Coordinates of C-alpha atoms and ligand atoms in Angstrom, one line a residue:
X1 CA 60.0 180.1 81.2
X2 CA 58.5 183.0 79.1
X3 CA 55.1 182.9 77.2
X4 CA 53.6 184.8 74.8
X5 CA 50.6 186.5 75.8
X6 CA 47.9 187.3 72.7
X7 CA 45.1 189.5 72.8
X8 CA 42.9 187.7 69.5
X9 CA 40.5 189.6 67.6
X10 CA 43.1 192.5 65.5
X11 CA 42.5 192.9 62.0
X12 CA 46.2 192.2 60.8
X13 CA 47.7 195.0 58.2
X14 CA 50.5 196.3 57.1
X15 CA 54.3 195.0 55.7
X16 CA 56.2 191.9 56.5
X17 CA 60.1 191.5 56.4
X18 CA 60.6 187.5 55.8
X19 CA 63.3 186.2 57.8
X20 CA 66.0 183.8 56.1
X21 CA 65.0 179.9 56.1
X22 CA 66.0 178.3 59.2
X23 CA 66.2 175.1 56.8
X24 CA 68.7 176.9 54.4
X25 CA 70.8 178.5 57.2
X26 CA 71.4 174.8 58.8
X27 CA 72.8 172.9 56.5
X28 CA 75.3 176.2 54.7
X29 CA 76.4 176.5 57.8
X30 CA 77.2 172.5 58.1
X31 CA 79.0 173.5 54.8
X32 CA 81.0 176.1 55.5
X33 CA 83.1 173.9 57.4
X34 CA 84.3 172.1 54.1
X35 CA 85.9 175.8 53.3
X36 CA 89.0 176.5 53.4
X37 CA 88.6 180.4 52.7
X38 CA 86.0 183.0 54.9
X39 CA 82.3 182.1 54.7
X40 CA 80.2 185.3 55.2
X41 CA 76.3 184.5 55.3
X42 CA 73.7 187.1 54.7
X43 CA 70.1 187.5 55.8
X44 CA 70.2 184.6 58.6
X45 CA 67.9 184.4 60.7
X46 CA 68.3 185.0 64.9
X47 CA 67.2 181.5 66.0
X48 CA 68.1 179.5 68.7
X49 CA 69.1 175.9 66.6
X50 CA 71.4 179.0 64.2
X51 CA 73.2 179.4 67.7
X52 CA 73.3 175.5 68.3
X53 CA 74.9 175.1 65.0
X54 CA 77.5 177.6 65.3
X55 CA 78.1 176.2 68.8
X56 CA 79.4 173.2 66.9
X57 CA 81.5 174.7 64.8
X58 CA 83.4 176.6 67.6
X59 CA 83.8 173.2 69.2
X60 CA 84.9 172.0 66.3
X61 CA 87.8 174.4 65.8
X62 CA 86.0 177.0 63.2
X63 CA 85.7 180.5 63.8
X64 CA 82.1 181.7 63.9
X65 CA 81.1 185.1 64.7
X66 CA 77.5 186.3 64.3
X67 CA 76.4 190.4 63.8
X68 CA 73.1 191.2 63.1
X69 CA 72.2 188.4 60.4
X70 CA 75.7 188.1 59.1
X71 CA 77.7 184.7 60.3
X72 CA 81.3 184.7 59.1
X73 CA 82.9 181.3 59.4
X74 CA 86.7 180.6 59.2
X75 CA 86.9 177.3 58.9
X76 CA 90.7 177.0 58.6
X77 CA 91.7 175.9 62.4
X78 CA 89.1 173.4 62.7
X79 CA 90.9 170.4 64.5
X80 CA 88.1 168.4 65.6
X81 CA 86.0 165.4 64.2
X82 CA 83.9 164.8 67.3
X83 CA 80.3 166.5 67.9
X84 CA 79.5 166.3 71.6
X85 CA 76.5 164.6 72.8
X86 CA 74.7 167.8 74.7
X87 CA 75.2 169.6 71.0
X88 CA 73.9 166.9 68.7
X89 CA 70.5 166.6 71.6
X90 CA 69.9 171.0 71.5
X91 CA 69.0 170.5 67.9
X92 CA 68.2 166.8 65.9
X93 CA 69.2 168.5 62.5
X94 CA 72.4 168.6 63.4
X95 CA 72.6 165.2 61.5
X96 CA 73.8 167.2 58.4
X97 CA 77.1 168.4 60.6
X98 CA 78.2 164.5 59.7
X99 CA 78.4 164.7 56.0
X100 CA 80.5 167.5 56.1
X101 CA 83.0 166.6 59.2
X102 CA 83.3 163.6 56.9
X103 CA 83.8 165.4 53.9
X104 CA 86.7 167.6 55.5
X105 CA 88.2 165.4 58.4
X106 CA 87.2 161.9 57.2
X107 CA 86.2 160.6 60.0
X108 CA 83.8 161.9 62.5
X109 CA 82.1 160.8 66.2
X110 CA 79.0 162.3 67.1
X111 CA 75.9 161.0 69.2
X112 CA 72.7 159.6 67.3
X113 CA 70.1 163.1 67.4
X114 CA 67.0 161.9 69.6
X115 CA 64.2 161.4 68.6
X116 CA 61.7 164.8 68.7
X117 CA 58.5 165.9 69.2
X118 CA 57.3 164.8 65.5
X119 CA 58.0 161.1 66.3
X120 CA 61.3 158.9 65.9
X121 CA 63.7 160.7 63.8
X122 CA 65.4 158.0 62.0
X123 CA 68.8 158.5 59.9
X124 CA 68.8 155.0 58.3
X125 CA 69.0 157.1 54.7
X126 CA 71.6 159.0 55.8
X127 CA 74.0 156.2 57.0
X128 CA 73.0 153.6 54.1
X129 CA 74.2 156.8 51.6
X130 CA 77.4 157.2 53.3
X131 CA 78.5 153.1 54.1
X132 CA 78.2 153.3 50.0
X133 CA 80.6 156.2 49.9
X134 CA 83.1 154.2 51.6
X135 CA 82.0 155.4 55.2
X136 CA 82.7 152.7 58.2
X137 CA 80.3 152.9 60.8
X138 CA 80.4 151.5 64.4
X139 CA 77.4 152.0 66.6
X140 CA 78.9 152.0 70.3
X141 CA 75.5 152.7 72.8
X142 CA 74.8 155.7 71.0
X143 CA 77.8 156.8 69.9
X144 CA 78.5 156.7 66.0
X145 CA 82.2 156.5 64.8
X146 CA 82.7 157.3 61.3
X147 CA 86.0 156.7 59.5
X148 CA 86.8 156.2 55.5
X149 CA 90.1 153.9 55.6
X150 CA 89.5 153.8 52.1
X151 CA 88.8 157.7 51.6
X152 CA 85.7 158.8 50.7
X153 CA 84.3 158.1 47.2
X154 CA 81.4 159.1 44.9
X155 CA 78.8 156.4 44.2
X156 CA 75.5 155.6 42.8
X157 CA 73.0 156.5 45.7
X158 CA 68.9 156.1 45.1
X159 CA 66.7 156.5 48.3
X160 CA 64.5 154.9 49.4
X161 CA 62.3 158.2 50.6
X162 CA 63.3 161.9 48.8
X163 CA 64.9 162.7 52.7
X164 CA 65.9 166.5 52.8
X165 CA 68.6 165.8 55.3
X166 CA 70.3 162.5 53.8
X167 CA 70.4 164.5 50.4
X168 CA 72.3 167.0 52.0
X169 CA 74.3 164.6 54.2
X170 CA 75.4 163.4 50.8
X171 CA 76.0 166.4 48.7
X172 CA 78.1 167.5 52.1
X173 CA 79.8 164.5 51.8
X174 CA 80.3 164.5 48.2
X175 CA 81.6 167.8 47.1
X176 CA 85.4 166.8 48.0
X177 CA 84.8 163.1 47.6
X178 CA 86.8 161.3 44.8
X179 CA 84.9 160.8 41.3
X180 CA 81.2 161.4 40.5
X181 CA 78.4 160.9 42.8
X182 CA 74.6 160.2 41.6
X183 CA 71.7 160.7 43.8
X184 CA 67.9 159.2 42.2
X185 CA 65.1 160.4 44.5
X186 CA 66.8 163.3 46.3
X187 CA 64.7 165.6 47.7
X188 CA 63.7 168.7 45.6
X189 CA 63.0 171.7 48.0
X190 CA 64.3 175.2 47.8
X191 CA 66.7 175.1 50.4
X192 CA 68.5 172.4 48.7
X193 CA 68.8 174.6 45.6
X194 CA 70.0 177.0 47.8
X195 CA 72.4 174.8 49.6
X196 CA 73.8 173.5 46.1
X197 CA 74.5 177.2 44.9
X198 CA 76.4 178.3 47.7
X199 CA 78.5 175.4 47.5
X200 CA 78.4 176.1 44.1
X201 CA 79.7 179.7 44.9
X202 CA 82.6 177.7 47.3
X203 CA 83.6 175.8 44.1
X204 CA 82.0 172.7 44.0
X205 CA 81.0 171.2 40.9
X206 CA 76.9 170.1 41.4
X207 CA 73.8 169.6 38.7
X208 CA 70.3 168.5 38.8
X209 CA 69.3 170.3 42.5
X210 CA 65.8 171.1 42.9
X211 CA 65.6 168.2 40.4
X212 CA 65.2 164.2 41.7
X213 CA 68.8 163.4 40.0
X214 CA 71.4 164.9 41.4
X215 CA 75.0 164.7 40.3
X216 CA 78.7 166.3 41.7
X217 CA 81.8 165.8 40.8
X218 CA 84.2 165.8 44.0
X219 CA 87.3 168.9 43.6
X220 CA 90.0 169.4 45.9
X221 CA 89.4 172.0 47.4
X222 CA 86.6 174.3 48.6
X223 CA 87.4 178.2 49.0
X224 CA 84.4 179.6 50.9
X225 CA 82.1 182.3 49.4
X226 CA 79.9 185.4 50.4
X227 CA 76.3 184.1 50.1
X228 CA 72.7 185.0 51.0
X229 CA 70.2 182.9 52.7
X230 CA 67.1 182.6 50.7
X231 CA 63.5 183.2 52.6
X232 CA 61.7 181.5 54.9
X233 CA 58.9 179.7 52.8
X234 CA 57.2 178.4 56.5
X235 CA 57.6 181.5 58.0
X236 CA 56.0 183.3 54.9
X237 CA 53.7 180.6 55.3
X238 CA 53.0 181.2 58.9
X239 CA 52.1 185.5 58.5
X240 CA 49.7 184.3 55.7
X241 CA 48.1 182.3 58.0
X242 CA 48.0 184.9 60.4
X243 CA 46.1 187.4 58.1
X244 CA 43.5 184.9 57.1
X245 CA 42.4 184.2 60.3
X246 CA 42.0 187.9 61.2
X247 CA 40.5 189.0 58.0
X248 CA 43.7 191.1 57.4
X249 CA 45.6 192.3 54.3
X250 CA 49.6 192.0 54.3
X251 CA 52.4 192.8 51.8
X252 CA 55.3 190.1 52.2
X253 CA 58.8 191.2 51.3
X254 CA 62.0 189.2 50.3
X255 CA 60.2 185.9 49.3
X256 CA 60.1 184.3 46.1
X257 CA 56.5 183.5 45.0
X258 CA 57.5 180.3 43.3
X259 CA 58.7 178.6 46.3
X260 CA 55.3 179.5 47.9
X261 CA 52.9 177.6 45.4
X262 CA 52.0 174.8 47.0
X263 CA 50.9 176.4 49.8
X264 CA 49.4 180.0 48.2
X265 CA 47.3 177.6 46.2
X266 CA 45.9 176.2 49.3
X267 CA 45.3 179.8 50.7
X268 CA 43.6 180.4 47.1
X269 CA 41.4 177.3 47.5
X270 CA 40.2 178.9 50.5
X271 CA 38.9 182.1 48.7
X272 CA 41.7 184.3 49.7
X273 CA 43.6 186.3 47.1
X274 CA 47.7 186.2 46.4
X275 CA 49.1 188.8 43.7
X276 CA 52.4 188.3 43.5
X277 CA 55.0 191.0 42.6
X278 CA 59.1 190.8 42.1
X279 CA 60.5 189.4 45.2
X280 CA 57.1 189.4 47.1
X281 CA 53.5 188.9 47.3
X282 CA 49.9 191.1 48.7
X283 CA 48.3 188.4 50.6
X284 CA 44.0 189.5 51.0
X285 CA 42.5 187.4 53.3
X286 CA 38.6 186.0 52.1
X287 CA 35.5 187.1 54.4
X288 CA 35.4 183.8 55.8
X289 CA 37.7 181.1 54.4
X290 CA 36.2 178.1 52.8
X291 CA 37.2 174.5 53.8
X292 CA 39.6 172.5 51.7
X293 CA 38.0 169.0 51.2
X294 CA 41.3 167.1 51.2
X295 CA 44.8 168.4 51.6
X296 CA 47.9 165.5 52.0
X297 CA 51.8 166.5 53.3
X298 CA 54.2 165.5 50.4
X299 CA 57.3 166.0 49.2
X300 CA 58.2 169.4 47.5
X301 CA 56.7 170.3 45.1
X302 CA 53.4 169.5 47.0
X303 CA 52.6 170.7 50.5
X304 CA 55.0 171.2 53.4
X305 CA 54.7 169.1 56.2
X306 CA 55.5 172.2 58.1
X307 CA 53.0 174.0 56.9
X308 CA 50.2 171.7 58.3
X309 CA 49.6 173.0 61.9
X310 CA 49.8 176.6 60.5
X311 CA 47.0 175.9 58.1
X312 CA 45.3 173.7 60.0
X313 CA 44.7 177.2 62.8
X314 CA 43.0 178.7 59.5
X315 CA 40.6 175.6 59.0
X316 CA 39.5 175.5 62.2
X317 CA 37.4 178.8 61.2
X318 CA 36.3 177.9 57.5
X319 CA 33.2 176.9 56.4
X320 CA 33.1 173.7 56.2
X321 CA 34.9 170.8 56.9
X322 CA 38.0 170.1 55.6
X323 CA 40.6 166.5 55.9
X324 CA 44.1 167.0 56.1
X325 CA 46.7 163.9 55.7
X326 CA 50.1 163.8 57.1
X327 CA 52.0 161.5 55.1
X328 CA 55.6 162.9 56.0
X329 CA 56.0 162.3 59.8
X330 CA 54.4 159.9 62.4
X331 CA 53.2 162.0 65.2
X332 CA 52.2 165.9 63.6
X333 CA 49.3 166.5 65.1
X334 CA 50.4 167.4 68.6
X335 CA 48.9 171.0 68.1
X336 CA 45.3 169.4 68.2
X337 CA 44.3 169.2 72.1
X338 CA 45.7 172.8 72.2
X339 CA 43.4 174.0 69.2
X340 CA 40.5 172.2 70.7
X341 CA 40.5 173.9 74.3
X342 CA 40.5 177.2 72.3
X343 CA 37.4 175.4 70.5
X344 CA 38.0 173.9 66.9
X345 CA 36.3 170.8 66.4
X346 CA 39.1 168.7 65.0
X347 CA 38.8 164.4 64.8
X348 CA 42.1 162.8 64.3
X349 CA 42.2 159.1 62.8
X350 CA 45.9 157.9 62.6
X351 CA 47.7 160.3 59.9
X352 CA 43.9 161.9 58.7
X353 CA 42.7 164.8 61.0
X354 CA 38.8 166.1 60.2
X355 CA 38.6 169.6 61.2
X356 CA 34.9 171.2 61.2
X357 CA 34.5 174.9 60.4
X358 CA 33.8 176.6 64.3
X359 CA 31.9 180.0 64.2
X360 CA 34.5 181.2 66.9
X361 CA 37.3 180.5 68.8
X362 CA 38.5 181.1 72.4
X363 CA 41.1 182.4 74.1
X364 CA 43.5 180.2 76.3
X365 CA 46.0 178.5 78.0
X366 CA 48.1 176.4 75.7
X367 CA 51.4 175.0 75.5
X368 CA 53.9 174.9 72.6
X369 CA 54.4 170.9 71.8
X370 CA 56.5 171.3 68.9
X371 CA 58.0 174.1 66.3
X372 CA 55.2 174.4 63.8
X373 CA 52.8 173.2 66.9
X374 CA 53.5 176.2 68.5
X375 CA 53.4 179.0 65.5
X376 CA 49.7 177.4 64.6
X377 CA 48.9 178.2 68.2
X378 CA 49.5 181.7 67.9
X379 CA 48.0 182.2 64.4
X380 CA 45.0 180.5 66.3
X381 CA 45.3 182.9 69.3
X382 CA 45.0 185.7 66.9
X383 CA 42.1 184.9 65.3
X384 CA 40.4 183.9 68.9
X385 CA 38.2 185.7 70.8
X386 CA 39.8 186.8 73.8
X387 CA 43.0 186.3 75.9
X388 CA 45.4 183.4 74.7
X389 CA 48.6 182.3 76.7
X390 CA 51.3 180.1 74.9
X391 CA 53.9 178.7 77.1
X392 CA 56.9 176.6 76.0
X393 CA 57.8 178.7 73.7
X394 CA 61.4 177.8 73.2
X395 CA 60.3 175.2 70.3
X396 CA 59.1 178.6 68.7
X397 CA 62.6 180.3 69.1
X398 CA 63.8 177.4 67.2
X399 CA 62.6 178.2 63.8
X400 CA 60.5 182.2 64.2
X401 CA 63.4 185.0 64.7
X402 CA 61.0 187.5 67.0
X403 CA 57.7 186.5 65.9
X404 CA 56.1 189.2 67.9
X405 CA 58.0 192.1 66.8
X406 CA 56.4 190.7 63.0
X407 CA 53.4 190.3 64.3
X408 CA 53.0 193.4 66.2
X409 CA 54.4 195.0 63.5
X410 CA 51.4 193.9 61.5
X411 CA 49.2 195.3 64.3
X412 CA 48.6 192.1 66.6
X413 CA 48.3 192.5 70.4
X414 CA 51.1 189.8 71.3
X415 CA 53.6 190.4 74.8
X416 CA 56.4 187.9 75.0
X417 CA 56.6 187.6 78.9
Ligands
LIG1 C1 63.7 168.5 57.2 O1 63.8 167.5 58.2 C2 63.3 169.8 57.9 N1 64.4 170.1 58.9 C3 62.0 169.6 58.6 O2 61.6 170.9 59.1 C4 61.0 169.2 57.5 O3 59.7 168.9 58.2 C5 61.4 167.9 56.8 O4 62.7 168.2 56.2 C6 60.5 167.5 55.7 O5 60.4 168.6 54.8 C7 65.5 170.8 58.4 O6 65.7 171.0 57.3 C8 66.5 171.2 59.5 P1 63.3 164.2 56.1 P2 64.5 166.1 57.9 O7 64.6 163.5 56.2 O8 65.6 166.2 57.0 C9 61.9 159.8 57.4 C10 60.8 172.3 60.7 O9 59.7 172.4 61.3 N2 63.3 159.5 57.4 O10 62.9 164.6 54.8 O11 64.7 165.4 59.2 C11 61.6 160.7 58.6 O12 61.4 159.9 59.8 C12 61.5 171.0 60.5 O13 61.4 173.3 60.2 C13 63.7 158.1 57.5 O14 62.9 157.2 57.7 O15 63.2 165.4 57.1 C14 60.4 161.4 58.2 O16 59.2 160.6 58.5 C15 60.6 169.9 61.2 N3 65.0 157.8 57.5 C16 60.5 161.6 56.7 O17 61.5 160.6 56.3 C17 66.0 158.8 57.3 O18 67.2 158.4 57.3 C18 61.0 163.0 56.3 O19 62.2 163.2 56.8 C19 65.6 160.1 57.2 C20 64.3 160.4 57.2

């Protein structure tokens, strides 16, 4: 199993590249398969679950070729409705593949996606949206069979919880659906924007993304489109982080600052400085960071559940202490024992978690519990005194596309061994 290896203590400098969002790439590539023209996506990022998903759409009769970070997708010969079990367990997102089988096959088979590291991944949303589309579903020991005798239709759909993946489960679903669908509470973030648009691009007839109301008109056809994946917000995220804890100075390229607010406030709040510039940000790092008193995981437009762990590595160090509430999942505070052996002083009460500003930190052995675990692991290692090994780092390759070329790119000691 290979590890990364991180020598902490480096001043971090220099220019960042930032990958396209692993959370975008997922669910356009879901979409592609609604096409019946050539899909060619730009700026996608190298990741493992990007492989996964293009894994099922080979199985599933497309034809997906990757070069570089360009996927083109010919989704013409697809001939298949069912998702195999070993796919649908590489990668739990793969959730929004149903939508779309649904919205170009009508009917679709697929396991239910385990549950992962963050706690029971539930897709109660998902299923209730569809059954109101006019989606039968039969539950056979862990098998889901999805037909539409009827066809599928548009309907009036408010949930329960703004879920990012049931709101693109049905905007997959809905695009070639009869009539109007109308979704209250949809989730808001970026990547559904960006998910909207390149449907958009395909033909489909949406309003109201990045907005709780969310409306499309089904069409007949969708003809496929050239389309770029828009940045990484975590992963921007993730090389702020990495600066703060090292005192460092970095220049990130390719994002969009406004995505970025909820979290660059939080960096601000800790006395380091953002300017942003077109189509990128200078991110200064303060002398020593200053503790946030309370910081809670929301829905977008407030801060990313994803970004907790990496921001989190960065409390560990202020001064102060600081109380950060995950309200989003059930179990995200995996990273804690590992942040603790390398010294933080960190109390977790249910969904609260006290951290207490540590002088230093120390390298050492840790292992990867989780995506997000793992990347605040490293940021940690960085700013550590000292020798730090992470190991599992396959949950890391899920969502970071060579995290320590960036990072030694930025003048970090990290070996991936
Ligand atoms: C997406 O997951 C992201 N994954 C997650 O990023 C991200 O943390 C999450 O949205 C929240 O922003 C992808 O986009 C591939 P949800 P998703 O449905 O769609 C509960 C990462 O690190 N829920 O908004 O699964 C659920 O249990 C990953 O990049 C139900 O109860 O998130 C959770 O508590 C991790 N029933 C909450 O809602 C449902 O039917 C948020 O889930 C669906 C969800």
């Amino acid at each position: 199993m290979q590890k990364f290896v991180i020598q902490g203590g480096r001043r971090l400098e220099g220019e960042v590249l930032v990958q396209g969002a692993k959370n975008s790439a997922l669910p356009i590539l879901a979409a592609s398969l609604l096409c019946d023209g050539e899909s060619v996506l730009d700026n996608c990022p190298r990741l493992s679950d990007v492989y996964a998903a293009c894994r099922i759409l080979s199985g599933l009769g497309c034809r997906c070729t990757l070069r570089g970070h360009t996927v083109q997708v010919q989704a013409q010969g697809m001939h298949s409705s069912v998702i195999p079990m070993q796919l649908m367990r590489e990668m739990r997102s793969s959730i929004i593949f149903l939508g779309a089988v649904l919205g170009r096959m009508g009917r679709c088979e697929l396991g239910f996606p385990g549950g992962c590291e963050l706690g029971p991944r539930p897709i109660d949303l998902h299923l209730q949206a569809l059954q109101r589309m006019g989606v039968r579903i039969l539950e056979d020991n862990g098998v889901l069979q999805c037909s539409t005798p009827a066809g599928l239709h548009g309907a009036h759909i408010h949930l329960q919880f703004p879920s990012v993946g049931a709101t693109e489960n049905i905007l997959l679903a809905a695009v070639l659906a009869k009539g109007e669908t109308i979704v209250t509470n949809a989730a808001r973030e970026p990547e559904i924007i960006d998910l909207a648009s390149y449907l958009r691009g395909c033909g489909a007839r949406i309003t109201g993304d990045g907005s709780s109301t969310l409306c499309i008109q089904g069409v007949k056809q969708l003809t496929g489109c050239t389309y770029r994946i828009m940045p990484d917000r975590i992963a921007a995220a993730t090389w702020m982080a990495a600066a703060a804890v090292t005192g460092g100075e970095i220049a990130l390229q390719q994002v969009n600052p406004a995505d970025l607010v909820s979290m660059t406030d939080v960096f601000e709040q800790m006395r380091c400085r953002i300017c942003p510039f077109r189509e990128g940000l200078y991110f200064h790092s303060a002398k020593c960071p200053k503790a946030i008193r309370s910081i809670r995981t929301m829905p977008y437009p407030g801060f990313p559940t994803d970004a907790q762990a990496i921001v989190m590595a960065v409390l560990c160090k202020a001064k102060g202490t600081s109380l950060m509430e995950e309200t989003i999942f059930e179990n995200r505070f995996r990273h804690v024992d590992a942040l603790v052996k390398m010294g933080a002083d960190i109390q977790v009460a249910g969904r609260a978690a006290v951290i207490k500003g540590v002088r230093s930190m120390h390298g050492a052995a840790v292992q990867a519990t989780d995506l997000r675990g793992g990347a605040a692991m490293i940021v940690a290692g960085l700013g550590a005194a000292g020798e730090t090994t992470v190991e599992q780092i396959a949950h890391i390759d899920r969502g970071y596309d060579s995290p320590e070329t960036v990072l030694r790119g930025l003048g970090a000691e990290i070996r991936r061994i």
